[in-house]
mmCIF file of C-alpha atoms in Angstrom:
data_model
loop_
_atom_site.group_PDB
_atom_site.id
_atom_site.type_symbol
_atom_site.label_atom_id
_atom_site.label_comp_id
_atom_site.label_asym_id
_atom_site.label_seq_id
_atom_site.Cartn_x
_atom_site.Cartn_y
_atom_site.Cartn_z
ATOM 1 C CA MET A 1 17.336 -90.860 -34.647
ATOM 2 C CA LEU A 2 20.007 -92.197 -36.967
ATOM 3 C CA PRO A 3 19.759 -90.904 -40.552
ATOM 4 C CA ARG A 4 19.380 -94.493 -41.780
ATOM 5 C CA PRO A 5 17.563 -97.576 -40.451
ATOM 6 C CA PHE A 6 19.310 -99.365 -37.601
ATOM 7 C CA ALA A 7 19.562 -102.534 -39.711
ATOM 8 C CA ALA A 8 21.543 -100.599 -42.318
ATOM 9 C CA PHE A 9 23.750 -99.119 -39.566
ATOM 10 C CA LEU A 10 24.398 -102.632 -38.302
ATOM 11 C CA ASP A 11 25.144 -104.082 -41.745
ATOM 12 C CA ALA A 12 27.476 -101.246 -42.708
ATOM 13 C CA SER A 13 29.568 -101.415 -39.539
ATOM 14 C CA PRO A 14 32.251 -104.131 -39.367
ATOM 15 C CA CYS A 15 32.690 -103.361 -35.691
ATOM 16 C CA ILE A 16 30.588 -101.343 -33.225
ATOM 17 C CA LEU A 17 31.824 -100.241 -29.817
ATOM 18 C CA GLY A 18 29.408 -100.790 -26.956
ATOM 19 C CA GLU A 19 29.244 -98.718 -23.809
ATOM 20 C CA GLY A 20 30.671 -99.967 -20.534
ATOM 21 C CA ALA A 21 28.921 -100.284 -17.188
ATOM 22 C CA VAL A 22 26.597 -97.477 -16.129
ATOM 23 C CA ILE A 23 24.549 -98.807 -13.216
ATOM 24 C CA GLU A 24 27.473 -100.452 -11.430
ATOM 25 C CA ARG A 25 29.563 -97.295 -11.694
ATOM 26 C CA LEU A 26 26.721 -95.244 -10.224
ATOM 27 C CA ARG A 27 26.265 -97.837 -7.479
ATOM 28 C CA ARG A 28 29.857 -97.190 -6.356
ATOM 29 C CA HIS A 29 29.450 -93.391 -6.434
ATOM 30 C CA PRO A 30 29.900 -92.154 -2.848
ATOM 31 C CA GLU A 31 27.181 -89.497 -3.088
ATOM 32 C CA LEU A 32 24.476 -91.319 -5.032
ATOM 33 C CA THR A 33 21.876 -93.919 -4.108
ATOM 34 C CA LEU A 34 20.112 -96.086 -6.656
ATOM 35 C CA ASP A 35 16.335 -96.187 -6.409
ATOM 36 C CA PRO A 36 15.071 -99.579 -5.159
ATOM 37 C CA ALA A 37 12.470 -99.677 -7.936
ATOM 38 C CA LEU A 38 13.813 -97.672 -10.883
ATOM 39 C CA VAL A 39 17.556 -98.042 -10.159
ATOM 40 C CA ASN A 40 18.997 -95.116 -12.208
ATOM 41 C CA ALA A 41 16.049 -94.366 -14.503
ATOM 42 C CA ALA A 42 14.932 -91.331 -12.473
ATOM 43 C CA PHE A 43 18.419 -89.818 -12.298
ATOM 44 C CA VAL A 44 17.538 -87.591 -15.253
ATOM 45 C CA TYR A 45 15.222 -85.585 -12.941
ATOM 46 C CA GLN A 46 17.808 -84.672 -10.290
ATOM 47 C CA ALA A 47 20.760 -82.331 -10.860
ATOM 48 C CA ALA A 48 23.633 -84.233 -9.244
ATOM 49 C CA PRO A 49 22.588 -87.734 -10.410
ATOM 50 C CA ARG A 50 21.879 -86.367 -13.908
ATOM 51 C CA ALA A 51 25.355 -84.819 -14.031
ATOM 52 C CA ALA A 52 26.970 -88.101 -12.910
ATOM 53 C CA LEU A 53 25.012 -90.011 -15.539
ATOM 54 C CA ALA A 54 26.011 -87.505 -18.230
ATOM 55 C CA THR A 55 29.692 -87.788 -17.251
ATOM 56 C CA ILE A 56 29.667 -91.557 -17.742
ATOM 57 C CA TYR A 57 27.904 -91.412 -21.099
ATOM 58 C CA ARG A 58 30.150 -88.586 -22.326
ATOM 59 C CA GLN A 59 33.207 -90.684 -21.506
ATOM 60 C CA TYR A 60 31.932 -93.473 -23.734
ATOM 61 C CA LEU A 61 31.031 -90.994 -26.482
ATOM 62 C CA GLU A 62 34.494 -89.433 -26.310
ATOM 63 C CA ILE A 63 36.167 -92.847 -26.536
ATOM 64 C CA GLY A 64 34.134 -93.905 -29.570
ATOM 65 C CA GLN A 65 34.799 -90.604 -31.305
ATOM 66 C CA SER A 66 38.527 -90.632 -30.495
ATOM 67 C CA PHE A 67 38.998 -94.062 -32.034
ATOM 68 C CA GLY A 68 36.628 -93.517 -34.967
ATOM 69 C CA LEU A 69 34.287 -96.363 -34.018
ATOM 70 C CA PRO A 70 30.501 -96.447 -34.303
ATOM 71 C CA LEU A 71 28.932 -96.565 -30.840
ATOM 72 C CA LEU A 72 25.881 -98.209 -29.278
ATOM 73 C CA LEU A 73 24.421 -96.468 -26.215
ATOM 74 C CA SER A 74 21.572 -97.800 -24.078
ATOM 75 C CA THR A 75 19.006 -95.737 -22.205
ATOM 76 C CA SER A 76 18.969 -95.973 -18.399
ATOM 77 C CA THR A 77 15.626 -97.769 -18.506
ATOM 78 C CA TRP A 78 16.679 -101.300 -17.551
ATOM 79 C CA ARG A 79 14.107 -101.260 -14.742
ATOM 80 C CA ALA A 80 11.581 -98.689 -16.046
ATOM 81 C CA SER A 81 8.554 -100.960 -16.400
ATOM 82 C CA ARG A 82 5.079 -99.581 -15.696
ATOM 83 C CA GLU A 83 5.013 -101.519 -12.420
ATOM 84 C CA ARG A 84 8.297 -100.033 -11.221
ATOM 85 C CA CYS A 85 7.516 -96.496 -12.385
ATOM 86 C CA ALA A 86 4.344 -96.586 -10.304
ATOM 87 C CA ALA A 87 6.154 -98.020 -7.275
ATOM 88 C CA ALA A 88 8.699 -95.187 -7.419
ATOM 89 C CA GLY A 89 6.022 -92.470 -7.668
ATOM 90 C CA TYR A 90 6.426 -91.759 -11.393
ATOM 91 C CA ALA A 91 3.142 -93.197 -12.674
ATOM 92 C CA GLY A 92 2.243 -89.996 -14.530
ATOM 93 C CA VAL A 93 5.720 -89.310 -15.893
ATOM 94 C CA ASP A 94 7.102 -90.690 -19.163
ATOM 95 C CA VAL A 95 10.348 -91.895 -17.631
ATOM 96 C CA ASN A 96 11.278 -93.925 -20.698
ATOM 97 C CA ALA A 97 10.854 -91.052 -23.158
ATOM 98 C CA ASP A 98 12.712 -88.645 -20.871
ATOM 99 C CA ASN A 99 15.698 -90.992 -20.774
ATOM 100 C CA VAL A 100 15.650 -91.228 -24.558
ATOM 101 C CA ARG A 101 15.647 -87.426 -24.830
ATOM 102 C CA PHE A 102 18.530 -87.247 -22.357
ATOM 103 C CA LEU A 103 20.705 -89.466 -24.550
ATOM 104 C CA GLU A 104 19.615 -87.672 -27.708
ATOM 105 C CA GLU A 105 20.861 -84.383 -26.215
ATOM 106 C CA LEU A 106 24.238 -85.934 -25.428
ATOM 107 C CA ARG A 107 24.447 -87.452 -28.897
ATOM 108 C CA THR A 108 23.582 -84.152 -30.586
ATOM 109 C CA GLY A 109 26.400 -82.509 -28.663
ATOM 110 C CA CYS A 110 28.923 -84.680 -30.512
ATOM 111 C CA GLY A 111 28.579 -82.832 -33.812
ATOM 112 C CA GLY A 112 29.219 -84.952 -36.878
ATOM 113 C CA TYR A 113 30.046 -88.015 -34.791
ATOM 114 C CA ALA A 114 26.365 -88.169 -33.792
ATOM 115 C CA LEU A 115 25.696 -89.888 -37.138
ATOM 116 C CA GLN A 116 27.693 -92.878 -35.860
ATOM 117 C CA VAL A 117 25.926 -93.202 -32.511
ATOM 118 C CA ALA A 118 22.890 -95.475 -32.142
ATOM 119 C CA ILE A 119 20.561 -95.256 -29.150
ATOM 120 C CA CYS A 120 18.788 -98.394 -28.033
ATOM 121 C CA GLY A 121 15.916 -98.501 -25.584
ATOM 122 C CA LEU A 122 16.984 -100.870 -22.818
ATOM 123 C CA MET A 123 14.638 -103.351 -21.132
ATOM 124 C CA SER A 124 15.063 -106.509 -19.075
ATOM 125 C CA CYS A 125 13.166 -109.232 -17.263
ATOM 126 C CA ARG A 126 10.631 -108.361 -14.585
ATOM 127 C CA GLY A 127 12.566 -109.871 -11.671
ATOM 128 C CA ASP A 128 16.065 -110.997 -10.751
ATOM 129 C CA ALA A 129 18.150 -111.439 -13.888
ATOM 130 C CA TYR A 130 20.167 -114.150 -12.144
ATOM 131 C CA ALA A 131 17.093 -116.143 -11.080
ATOM 132 C CA PRO A 132 15.677 -118.073 -14.043
ATOM 133 C CA GLY A 133 13.131 -119.771 -11.826
ATOM 134 C CA ALA A 134 11.371 -116.437 -11.345
ATOM 135 C CA ALA A 135 10.990 -115.764 -15.069
ATOM 136 C CA LEU A 136 7.569 -114.943 -16.473
ATOM 137 C CA SER A 137 5.769 -117.263 -18.850
ATOM 138 C CA VAL A 138 5.683 -116.336 -22.536
ATOM 139 C CA ALA A 139 2.158 -114.931 -22.358
ATOM 140 C CA ALA A 140 2.702 -113.063 -19.082
ATOM 141 C CA ALA A 141 5.951 -111.570 -20.345
ATOM 142 C CA ARG A 142 4.323 -110.366 -23.539
ATOM 143 C CA ARG A 143 1.629 -108.578 -21.550
ATOM 144 C CA PHE A 144 3.969 -107.206 -18.884
ATOM 145 C CA HIS A 145 6.623 -105.778 -21.226
ATOM 146 C CA ALA A 146 4.343 -104.387 -23.967
ATOM 147 C CA TRP A 147 3.814 -101.080 -22.147
ATOM 148 C CA GLN A 148 7.489 -100.219 -21.797
ATOM 149 C CA ALA A 149 8.324 -101.432 -25.290
ATOM 150 C CA GLY A 150 5.656 -99.125 -26.665
ATOM 151 C CA LYS A 151 6.930 -96.153 -24.654
ATOM 152 C CA LEU A 152 10.510 -96.569 -25.862
ATOM 153 C CA ALA A 153 9.478 -97.157 -29.465
ATOM 154 C CA ALA A 154 7.232 -94.083 -29.436
ATOM 155 C CA ALA A 155 10.133 -92.015 -28.096
ATOM 156 C CA GLY A 156 12.065 -92.753 -31.288
ATOM 157 C CA VAL A 157 14.909 -95.014 -30.258
ATOM 158 C CA ASP A 158 16.988 -96.478 -33.070
ATOM 159 C CA CYS A 159 16.411 -99.981 -31.730
ATOM 160 C CA LEU A 160 15.153 -101.827 -28.684
ATOM 161 C CA LEU A 161 17.356 -104.070 -26.552
ATOM 162 C CA ALA A 162 16.064 -106.721 -24.167
ATOM 163 C CA ALA A 163 19.098 -107.623 -22.067
ATOM 164 C CA THR A 164 20.305 -109.721 -19.143
ATOM 165 C CA LEU A 165 17.757 -112.447 -19.839
ATOM 166 C CA PRO A 166 18.190 -115.703 -17.911
ATOM 167 C CA ALA A 167 15.308 -117.801 -19.238
ATOM 168 C CA LEU A 168 13.766 -118.682 -22.586
ATOM 169 C CA SER A 169 10.138 -118.176 -21.552
ATOM 170 C CA GLU A 170 10.424 -114.512 -20.600
ATOM 171 C CA ALA A 171 12.892 -113.813 -23.419
ATOM 172 C CA THR A 172 10.323 -115.137 -25.900
ATOM 173 C CA GLY A 173 7.523 -113.047 -24.436
ATOM 174 C CA LEU A 174 9.748 -109.981 -24.484
ATOM 175 C CA ALA A 175 10.619 -110.605 -28.127
ATOM 176 C CA LEU A 176 6.922 -110.810 -28.991
ATOM 177 C CA ALA A 177 6.262 -107.494 -27.223
ATOM 178 C CA LEU A 178 9.176 -105.819 -28.979
ATOM 179 C CA ALA A 179 8.188 -107.204 -32.369
ATOM 180 C CA GLU A 180 4.722 -105.665 -32.029
ATOM 181 C CA THR A 181 6.208 -102.152 -31.849
ATOM 182 C CA GLY A 182 7.609 -102.287 -35.387
ATOM 183 C CA THR A 183 10.961 -101.025 -34.063
ATOM 184 C CA PRO A 184 14.037 -103.193 -34.789
ATOM 185 C CA TYR A 185 15.234 -105.049 -31.729
ATOM 186 C CA LEU A 186 18.012 -107.139 -30.221
ATOM 187 C CA VAL A 187 17.817 -109.862 -27.562
ATOM 188 C CA SER A 188 20.665 -110.513 -25.122
ATOM 189 C CA PHE A 189 21.155 -113.480 -22.789
ATOM 190 C CA VAL A 190 23.203 -114.262 -19.707
ATOM 191 C CA VAL A 191 24.922 -117.565 -20.461
ATOM 192 C CA ARG A 192 26.978 -120.281 -18.850
ATOM 193 C CA PRO A 193 30.225 -121.594 -20.387
ATOM 194 C CA GLN A 194 28.470 -124.909 -21.034
ATOM 195 C CA GLY A 195 26.553 -123.133 -23.808
ATOM 196 C CA THR A 196 23.213 -122.640 -22.076
ATOM 197 C CA LEU A 197 21.060 -119.846 -20.703
ATOM 198 C CA LEU A 198 20.797 -119.787 -16.908
ATOM 199 C CA ASP A 199 17.609 -121.875 -17.134
ATOM 200 C CA GLY A 200 19.533 -124.652 -18.890
ATOM 201 C CA THR A 201 18.206 -124.034 -22.407
ATOM 202 C CA PRO A 202 20.990 -124.565 -24.974
ATOM 203 C CA LEU A 203 21.882 -121.254 -26.582
ATOM 204 C CA HIS A 204 21.291 -122.464 -30.124
ATOM 205 C CA GLU A 205 17.847 -123.784 -29.156
ATOM 206 C CA ALA A 206 16.891 -120.480 -27.517
ATOM 207 C CA ILE A 207 17.801 -118.557 -30.659
ATOM 208 C CA ALA A 208 15.892 -120.960 -32.900
ATOM 209 C CA ALA A 209 12.811 -120.876 -30.653
ATOM 210 C CA ILE A 210 12.595 -117.074 -30.542
ATOM 211 C CA ASP A 211 13.275 -116.766 -34.270
ATOM 212 C CA ALA A 212 10.369 -119.143 -34.887
ATOM 213 C CA ALA A 213 7.999 -117.418 -32.451
ATOM 214 C CA ALA A 214 8.485 -113.712 -33.197
ATOM 215 C CA THR A 215 7.568 -111.859 -36.392
ATOM 216 C CA PRO A 216 9.622 -109.967 -37.221
ATOM 217 C CA ARG A 217 12.381 -111.890 -35.520
ATOM 218 C CA PRO A 218 15.184 -110.077 -33.673
ATOM 219 C CA LEU A 219 17.762 -108.397 -35.881
ATOM 220 C CA ALA A 220 20.354 -110.331 -33.904
ATOM 221 C CA TYR A 221 21.291 -111.732 -30.510
ATOM 222 C CA LEU A 222 23.901 -110.733 -27.952
ATOM 223 C CA ILE A 223 25.386 -112.005 -24.706
ATOM 224 C CA ASN A 224 25.784 -109.694 -21.723
ATOM 225 C CA CYS A 225 26.681 -109.770 -18.022
ATOM 226 C CA THR A 226 29.014 -112.682 -18.785
ATOM 227 C CA HIS A 227 32.821 -112.914 -18.713
ATOM 228 C CA ALA A 228 34.530 -113.055 -22.114
ATOM 229 C CA SER A 229 35.909 -116.541 -21.436
ATOM 230 C CA PHE A 230 32.412 -117.834 -20.570
ATOM 231 C CA ALA A 231 30.881 -116.235 -23.653
ATOM 232 C CA ARG A 232 33.619 -117.606 -25.855
ATOM 233 C CA ALA A 233 33.077 -121.146 -24.546
ATOM 234 C CA ALA A 234 29.292 -120.870 -24.827
ATOM 235 C CA LEU A 235 29.309 -119.546 -28.371
ATOM 236 C CA THR A 236 31.884 -122.115 -29.480
ATOM 237 C CA ARG A 237 29.670 -124.912 -28.161
ATOM 238 C CA ALA A 238 26.534 -123.440 -29.722
ATOM 239 C CA ALA A 239 28.233 -122.954 -33.105
ATOM 240 C CA ALA A 240 29.481 -126.532 -33.019
ATOM 241 C CA ALA A 241 25.873 -127.696 -32.610
ATOM 242 C CA VAL A 242 24.395 -125.311 -35.182
ATOM 243 C CA PRO A 243 26.920 -123.423 -37.361
ATOM 244 C CA GLY A 244 24.349 -120.733 -38.237
ATOM 245 C CA VAL A 245 24.408 -119.476 -34.649
ATOM 246 C CA ARG A 246 27.458 -117.366 -35.484
ATOM 247 C CA GLN A 247 25.432 -115.387 -38.004
ATOM 248 C CA ARG A 248 22.692 -114.686 -35.454
ATOM 249 C CA LEU A 249 24.717 -113.965 -32.294
ATOM 250 C CA ILE A 250 26.823 -110.904 -33.002
ATOM 251 C CA GLY A 251 27.848 -109.212 -29.782
ATOM 252 C CA LEU A 252 29.018 -109.264 -26.178
ATOM 253 C CA PHE A 253 28.876 -106.848 -23.260
ATOM 254 C CA ALA A 254 31.385 -108.533 -20.966
ATOM 255 C CA ASN A 255 31.876 -108.612 -17.210
ATOM 256 C CA THR A 256 35.331 -108.254 -15.694
ATOM 257 C CA ALA A 257 34.796 -111.153 -13.284
ATOM 258 C CA ALA A 258 35.113 -114.764 -14.434
ATOM 259 C CA LEU A 259 32.413 -115.759 -11.949
ATOM 260 C CA SER A 260 29.063 -117.477 -12.276
ATOM 261 C CA PRO A 261 25.909 -115.500 -11.468
ATOM 262 C CA GLU A 262 25.698 -117.345 -8.155
ATOM 263 C CA GLU A 263 29.264 -116.366 -7.276
ATOM 264 C CA LEU A 264 28.650 -112.770 -8.323
ATOM 265 C CA ASP A 265 25.585 -112.602 -6.095
ATOM 266 C CA ASP A 266 27.688 -113.814 -3.162
ATOM 267 C CA SER A 267 30.602 -111.455 -3.871
ATOM 268 C CA ALA A 268 30.807 -108.577 -1.412
ATOM 269 C CA ALA A 269 33.401 -106.662 -3.409
ATOM 270 C CA LEU A 270 33.774 -105.666 -7.046
ATOM 271 C CA VAL A 271 35.998 -108.080 -8.956
ATOM 272 C CA GLU A 272 38.041 -106.020 -11.394
ATOM 273 C CA GLU A 273 40.192 -107.009 -14.347
ATOM 274 C CA ASP A 274 43.160 -105.186 -15.802
ATOM 275 C CA PRO A 275 41.775 -102.930 -18.558
ATOM 276 C CA GLU A 276 44.389 -104.016 -21.092
ATOM 277 C CA HIS A 277 43.681 -107.686 -20.491
ATOM 278 C CA PHE A 278 39.952 -107.032 -20.725
ATOM 279 C CA GLY A 279 40.389 -105.155 -23.990
ATOM 280 C CA GLN A 280 42.444 -107.947 -25.489
ATOM 281 C CA ALA A 281 40.135 -110.741 -24.300
ATOM 282 C CA VAL A 282 37.013 -109.058 -25.695
ATOM 283 C CA ALA A 283 38.506 -107.695 -28.918
ATOM 284 C CA VAL A 284 39.829 -111.092 -29.923
ATOM 285 C CA LEU A 285 36.244 -112.321 -30.197
ATOM 286 C CA HIS A 286 35.771 -109.987 -33.156
ATOM 287 C CA ALA A 287 38.563 -111.746 -35.035
ATOM 288 C CA GLU A 288 37.866 -115.283 -33.840
ATOM 289 C CA LEU A 289 34.068 -115.470 -33.727
ATOM 290 C CA GLY A 290 32.958 -112.521 -35.833
ATOM 291 C CA LEU A 291 31.311 -110.602 -32.991
ATOM 292 C CA LYS A 292 30.753 -107.020 -34.129
ATOM 293 C CA ILE A 293 29.131 -105.283 -31.126
ATOM 294 C CA LEU A 294 31.594 -105.337 -28.236
ATOM 295 C CA GLY A 295 31.364 -103.476 -24.944
ATOM 296 C CA GLY A 296 31.439 -103.868 -21.190
ATOM 297 C CA CYS A 297 29.086 -104.773 -18.376
ATOM 298 C CA CYS A 298 29.656 -105.242 -14.629
ATOM 299 C CA GLY A 299 33.081 -104.173 -13.399
ATOM 300 C CA THR A 300 33.980 -102.078 -16.431
ATOM 301 C CA ASP A 301 34.488 -98.343 -16.705
ATOM 302 C CA ASP A 302 35.973 -95.900 -19.189
ATOM 303 C CA ARG A 303 39.458 -97.475 -18.827
ATOM 304 C CA HIS A 304 38.216 -100.860 -20.019
ATOM 305 C CA ILE A 305 36.256 -99.402 -22.923
ATOM 306 C CA ARG A 306 39.218 -97.263 -23.970
ATOM 307 C CA ALA A 307 41.480 -100.333 -23.978
ATOM 308 C CA LEU A 308 38.889 -102.258 -25.995
ATOM 309 C CA ALA A 309 38.455 -99.417 -28.489
ATOM 310 C CA ALA A 310 42.206 -99.199 -28.973
ATOM 311 C CA ARG A 311 42.350 -102.907 -29.843
ATOM 312 C CA LEU A 312 39.378 -102.759 -32.175
ATOM 313 C CA SER A 313 40.581 -99.669 -34.028
ATOM 314 C CA ALA A 314 44.041 -101.206 -34.502
ATOM 315 C CA GLY A 315 42.598 -104.126 -36.450
ATOM 316 C CA ALA A 316 42.463 -107.804 -35.693
ATOM 317 C CA PRO A 317 44.142 -108.525 -32.338
ATOM 318 C CA VAL A 318 46.479 -111.453 -31.752
ATOM 319 C CA PRO A 319 44.478 -114.390 -30.342
ATOM 320 C CA LEU A 320 44.963 -115.204 -26.666
ATOM 321 C CA CYS A 321 47.015 -118.237 -25.764
#
């Protein structure tokens, strides 16, 4: 674990580099196949998949270290719920803890830089992250996600991260489950440029509702699996409605494609973006909107994160026209 509480790490860091895509890079690997239930969570148990996973994480570690930026890494447990572990034949295996240990080994291998690397235990909604209509109710989500939240917290992660959340109901239940662990946590939404979650809830209302429901409340909120231009528009709208939103929403893991979730689902090919343009478009949100955790999601790789790190380490970038 970090030598200080994650909240102190967050407060002391003006800017934190986030990892880039992991799952989508593995999906495009010619010799690997993602598990239909666990996706990449069981890769730590197989030599070739484990090596591929380690290569991706080491690239992000090397980039953060090279540019002198604190780094946030997420465990490969996005789909490691109790239900999915059982479906994949891992009911008696602590998949979540083993993924935490895997990242801890990689972090330890970075020497002194390890003190600047935070590991968050990654979770998400039960079903399709682009289908808000399938979201669990608050009570059902609290029950469903409590098991995995407890496993990740017991494994000693620095924080918990519930990400790629399309609907307020399940996001609230997840927050309640995370809060019960006593481990600091972050909540991250998929948003539309109109300033709403995919279920239509205004972003500022979603933040206020979860803050009121969960004790302790999330340390902060993020946006992920969303293009930088969409996130920028959404956060600008939310901040116009409630100025305090900018103090609560502090990060973005951006897609390379300026497409809606529906368009992404229908896209047969990866939509890429020039790494330099990506780096500029994401880094500018640190200067303009005060976002401090910035990384990549679908479509990104080490080139995009390197370009972003270069912008962030150079100081405030010139705003886009």
